Short mmCIF file of C-alpha atoms and ligand atoms in Angstrom, two decimals:
data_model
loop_
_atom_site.label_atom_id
_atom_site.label_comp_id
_atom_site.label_asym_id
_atom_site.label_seq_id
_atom_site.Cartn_x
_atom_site.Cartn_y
_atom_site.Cartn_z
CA UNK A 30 22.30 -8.95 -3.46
CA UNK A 31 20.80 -6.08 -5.52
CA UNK A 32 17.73 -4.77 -4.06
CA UNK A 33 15.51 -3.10 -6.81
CA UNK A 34 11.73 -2.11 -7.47
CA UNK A 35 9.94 -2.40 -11.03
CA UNK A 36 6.87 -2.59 -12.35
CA UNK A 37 4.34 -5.87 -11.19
CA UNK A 38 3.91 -8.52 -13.91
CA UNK A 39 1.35 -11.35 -13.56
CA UNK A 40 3.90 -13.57 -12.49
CA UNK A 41 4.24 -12.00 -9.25
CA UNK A 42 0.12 -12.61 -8.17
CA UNK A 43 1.07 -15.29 -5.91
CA UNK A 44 4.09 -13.36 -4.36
CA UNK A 45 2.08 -10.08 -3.84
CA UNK A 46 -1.12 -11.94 -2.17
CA UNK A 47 1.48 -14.40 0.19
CA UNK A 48 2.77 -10.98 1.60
CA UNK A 49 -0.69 -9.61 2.00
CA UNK A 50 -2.47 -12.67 3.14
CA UNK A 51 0.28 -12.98 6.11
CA UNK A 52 -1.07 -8.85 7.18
CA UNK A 53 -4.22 -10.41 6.49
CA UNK A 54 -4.17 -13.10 9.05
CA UNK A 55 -2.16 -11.53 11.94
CA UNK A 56 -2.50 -7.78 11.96
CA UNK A 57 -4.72 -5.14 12.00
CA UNK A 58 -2.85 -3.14 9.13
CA UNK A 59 -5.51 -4.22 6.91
CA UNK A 60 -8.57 -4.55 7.74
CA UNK A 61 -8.85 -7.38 5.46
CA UNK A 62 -10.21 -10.54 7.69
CA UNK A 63 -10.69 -13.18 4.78
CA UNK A 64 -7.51 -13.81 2.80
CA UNK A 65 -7.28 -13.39 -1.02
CA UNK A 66 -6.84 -16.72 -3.05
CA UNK A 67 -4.17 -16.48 -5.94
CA UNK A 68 -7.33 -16.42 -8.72
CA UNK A 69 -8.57 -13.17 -7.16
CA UNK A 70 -5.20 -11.67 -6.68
CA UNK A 71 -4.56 -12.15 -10.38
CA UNK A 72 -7.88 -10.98 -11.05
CA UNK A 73 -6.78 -7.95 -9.27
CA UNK A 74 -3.31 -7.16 -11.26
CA UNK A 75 -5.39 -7.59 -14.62
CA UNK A 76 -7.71 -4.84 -13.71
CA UNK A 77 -5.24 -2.11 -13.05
CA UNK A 78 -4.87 0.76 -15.48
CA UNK A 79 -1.56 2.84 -16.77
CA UNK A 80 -2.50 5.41 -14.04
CA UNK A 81 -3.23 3.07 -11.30
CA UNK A 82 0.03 0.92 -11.15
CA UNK A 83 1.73 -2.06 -9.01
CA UNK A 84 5.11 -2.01 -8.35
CA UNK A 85 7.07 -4.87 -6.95
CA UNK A 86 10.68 -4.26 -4.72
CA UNK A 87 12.76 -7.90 -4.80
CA UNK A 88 16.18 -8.86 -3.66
CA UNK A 89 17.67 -10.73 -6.05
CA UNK A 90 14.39 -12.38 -7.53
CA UNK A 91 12.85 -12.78 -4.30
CA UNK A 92 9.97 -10.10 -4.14
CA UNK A 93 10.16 -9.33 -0.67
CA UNK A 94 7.39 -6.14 -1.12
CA UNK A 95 4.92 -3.99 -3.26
CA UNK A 96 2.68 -1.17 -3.10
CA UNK A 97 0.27 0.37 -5.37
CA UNK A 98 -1.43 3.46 -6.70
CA UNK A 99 -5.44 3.21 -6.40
CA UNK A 100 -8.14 5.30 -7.45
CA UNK A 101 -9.38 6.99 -4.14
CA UNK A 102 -13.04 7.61 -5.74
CA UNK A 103 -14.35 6.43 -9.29
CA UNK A 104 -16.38 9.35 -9.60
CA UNK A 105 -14.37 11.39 -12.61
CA UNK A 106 -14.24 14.50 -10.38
CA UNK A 107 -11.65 12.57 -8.26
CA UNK A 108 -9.40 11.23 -10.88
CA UNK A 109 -6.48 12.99 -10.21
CA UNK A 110 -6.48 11.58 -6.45
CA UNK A 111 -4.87 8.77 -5.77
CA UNK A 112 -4.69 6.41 -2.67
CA UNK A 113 -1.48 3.85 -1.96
CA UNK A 114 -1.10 0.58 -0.51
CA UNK A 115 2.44 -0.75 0.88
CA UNK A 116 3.26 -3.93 2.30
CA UNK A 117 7.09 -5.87 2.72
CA UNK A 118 7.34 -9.03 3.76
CA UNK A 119 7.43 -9.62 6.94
CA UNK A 120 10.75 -11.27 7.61
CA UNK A 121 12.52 -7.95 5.38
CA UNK A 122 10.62 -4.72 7.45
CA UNK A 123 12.63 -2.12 8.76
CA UNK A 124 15.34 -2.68 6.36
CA UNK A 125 14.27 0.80 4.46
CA UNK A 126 12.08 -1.40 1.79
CA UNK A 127 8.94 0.50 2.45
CA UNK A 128 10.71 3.79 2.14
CA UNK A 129 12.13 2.99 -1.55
CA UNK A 130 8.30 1.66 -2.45
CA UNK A 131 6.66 4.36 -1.08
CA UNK A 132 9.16 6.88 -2.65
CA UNK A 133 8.72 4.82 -5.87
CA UNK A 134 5.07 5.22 -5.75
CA UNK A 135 5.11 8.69 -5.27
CA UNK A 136 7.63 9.87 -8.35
CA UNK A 137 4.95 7.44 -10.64
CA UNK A 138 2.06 9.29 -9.44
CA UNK A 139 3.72 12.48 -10.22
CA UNK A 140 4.71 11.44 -13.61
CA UNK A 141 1.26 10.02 -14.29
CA UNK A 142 -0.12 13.92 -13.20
CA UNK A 143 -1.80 12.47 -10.40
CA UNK A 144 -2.05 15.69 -7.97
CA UNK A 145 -2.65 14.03 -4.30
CA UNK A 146 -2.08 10.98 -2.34
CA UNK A 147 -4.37 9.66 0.16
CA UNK A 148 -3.34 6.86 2.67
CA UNK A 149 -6.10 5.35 5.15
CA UNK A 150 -4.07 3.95 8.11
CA UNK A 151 -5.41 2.42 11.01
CA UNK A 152 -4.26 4.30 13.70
CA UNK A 153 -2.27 1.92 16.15
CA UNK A 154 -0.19 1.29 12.87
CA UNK A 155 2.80 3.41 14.41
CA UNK A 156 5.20 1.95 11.35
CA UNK A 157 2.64 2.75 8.70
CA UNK A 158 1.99 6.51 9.73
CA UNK A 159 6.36 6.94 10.95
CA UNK A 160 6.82 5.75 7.01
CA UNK A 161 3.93 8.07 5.24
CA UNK A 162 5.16 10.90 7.57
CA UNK A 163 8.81 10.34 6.55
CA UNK A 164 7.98 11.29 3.20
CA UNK A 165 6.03 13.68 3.65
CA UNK A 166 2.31 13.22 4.16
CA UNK A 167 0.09 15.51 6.50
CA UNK A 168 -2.84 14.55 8.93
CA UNK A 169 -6.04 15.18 6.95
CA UNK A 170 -8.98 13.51 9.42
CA UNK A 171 -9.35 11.14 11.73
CA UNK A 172 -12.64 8.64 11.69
CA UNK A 173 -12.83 6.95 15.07
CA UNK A 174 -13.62 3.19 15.99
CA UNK A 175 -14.85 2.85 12.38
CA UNK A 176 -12.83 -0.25 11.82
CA UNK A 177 -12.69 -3.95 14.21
CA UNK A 178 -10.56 -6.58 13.78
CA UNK A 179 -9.38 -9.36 16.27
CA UNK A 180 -12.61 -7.74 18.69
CA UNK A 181 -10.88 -4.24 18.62
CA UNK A 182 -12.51 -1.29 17.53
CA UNK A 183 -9.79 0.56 15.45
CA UNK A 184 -9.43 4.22 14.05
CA UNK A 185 -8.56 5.17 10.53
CA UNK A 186 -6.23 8.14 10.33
CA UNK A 187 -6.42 9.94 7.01
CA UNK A 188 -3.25 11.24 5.58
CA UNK A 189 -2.14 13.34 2.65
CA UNK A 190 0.62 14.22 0.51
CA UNK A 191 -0.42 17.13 -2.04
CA UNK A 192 1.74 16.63 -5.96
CA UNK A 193 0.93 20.41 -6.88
CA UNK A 194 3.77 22.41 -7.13
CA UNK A 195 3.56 25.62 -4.86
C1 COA B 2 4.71 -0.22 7.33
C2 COA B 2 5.76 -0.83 6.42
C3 COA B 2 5.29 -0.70 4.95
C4 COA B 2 7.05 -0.03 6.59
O1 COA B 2 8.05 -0.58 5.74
P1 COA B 2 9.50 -0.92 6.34
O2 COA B 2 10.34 -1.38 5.22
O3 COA B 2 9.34 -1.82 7.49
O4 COA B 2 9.94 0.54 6.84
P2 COA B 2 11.28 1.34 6.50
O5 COA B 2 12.44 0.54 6.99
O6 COA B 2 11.28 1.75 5.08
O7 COA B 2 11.11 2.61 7.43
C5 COA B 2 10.54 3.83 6.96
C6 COA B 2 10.41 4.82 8.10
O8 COA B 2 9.39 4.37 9.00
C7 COA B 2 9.93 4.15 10.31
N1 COA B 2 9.36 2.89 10.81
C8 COA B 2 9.14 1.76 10.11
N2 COA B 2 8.59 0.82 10.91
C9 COA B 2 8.50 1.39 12.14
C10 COA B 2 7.98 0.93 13.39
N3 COA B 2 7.46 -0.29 13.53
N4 COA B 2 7.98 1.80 14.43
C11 COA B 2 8.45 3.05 14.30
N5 COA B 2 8.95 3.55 13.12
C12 COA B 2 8.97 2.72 12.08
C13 COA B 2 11.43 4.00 10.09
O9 COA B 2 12.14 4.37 11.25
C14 COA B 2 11.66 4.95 8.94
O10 COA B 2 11.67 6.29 9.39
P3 COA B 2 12.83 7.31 8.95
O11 COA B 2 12.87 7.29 7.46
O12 COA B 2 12.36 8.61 9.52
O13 COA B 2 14.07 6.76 9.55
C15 COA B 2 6.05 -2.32 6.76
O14 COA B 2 6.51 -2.42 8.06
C16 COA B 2 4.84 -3.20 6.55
O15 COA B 2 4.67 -3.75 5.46
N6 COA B 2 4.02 -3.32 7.59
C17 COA B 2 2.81 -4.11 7.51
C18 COA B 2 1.88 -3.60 6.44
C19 COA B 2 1.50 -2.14 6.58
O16 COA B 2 1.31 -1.62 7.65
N7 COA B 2 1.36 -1.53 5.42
C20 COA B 2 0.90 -0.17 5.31
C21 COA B 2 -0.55 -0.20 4.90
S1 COA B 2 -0.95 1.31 4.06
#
């Protein structure tokens, strides 16, 4: 079946928070402890903005991940900074999903003139930080123990992929 990635509709609330509420419940890639209801997720995917969009990757018309585009900072100074969120279903990782959604996420934020990418990654999250790295993102800072979840204290790992063109 065709795999393919496209922009998130409302429809796909409930698929997007499933996948998220699963992270939510058994792992420390976000440090999300209370899972979203459907309302809130919805909520959510009505707030975003042109510049700040969801994308959706589904096989057939299963949606089996998504990621997003964020604003890192509201402050106007920081507009053209951007920080992304991936997650793919858990029965469908390591099947190159988070690559294409990632690699989808960045060509939109160059389009949209964003000019750098932040991800926040807790720092056990060897997957996470292998996939960023893979396309390209630098260390930029490390904040230790800062996060706990499931009584560990966890460290975020700040990466960064600069847009501007040497
Ligand atoms: C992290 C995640 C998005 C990666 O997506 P995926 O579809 O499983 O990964 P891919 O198959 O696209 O792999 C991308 C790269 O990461 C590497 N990778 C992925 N998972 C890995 C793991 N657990 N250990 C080591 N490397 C891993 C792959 O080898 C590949 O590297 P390469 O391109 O150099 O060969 C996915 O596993 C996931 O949703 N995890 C839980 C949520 C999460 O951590 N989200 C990130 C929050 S910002």
């Amino acid at each position: 079946m065709e795999t393919r990635v496209r922009p998130a509709t409302l429809a796909d609330a409930q698929a997007i928070n499933a996948i998220h509420n699963h992270y939510v419940r058994t792992c420390t890639c976000t440090w999300q402890t209370i899972e979203e209801t459907d309302e809130n997720r919805l909520k959510w995917l009505k707030s975003r903005d042109q510049a700040h969009p969801v994308i959706v990757a589904e096989i057939g018309h299963q949606v089996v991940g998504w990621g997003s585009i964020s604003a890192y900072n509201t402050r106007t100074g920081w507009s053209a900074t951007v920080e992304d969120s991936v997650f793919v279903h858990h029965a469908h990782q390591g099947k190159g999903l988070g690559k294409l959604i990632l690699g989808d996420l960045l060509l939109r934020a160059e389009q949209l003139g964003h000019k750098s990418v932040i991800a926040r990654i807790s720092g056990e999250q060897v997957g996470s930080l292998r996939l960023h790295a893979s396309l390209g993102f630098e260390p930029a800072g490390l904040l230790k123990a800062v996060g706990r979840k499931f009584e560990q204290d966890l460290d975020c790992v700040y990466l960064l992929k600069s847009l501007r063109k040497p």
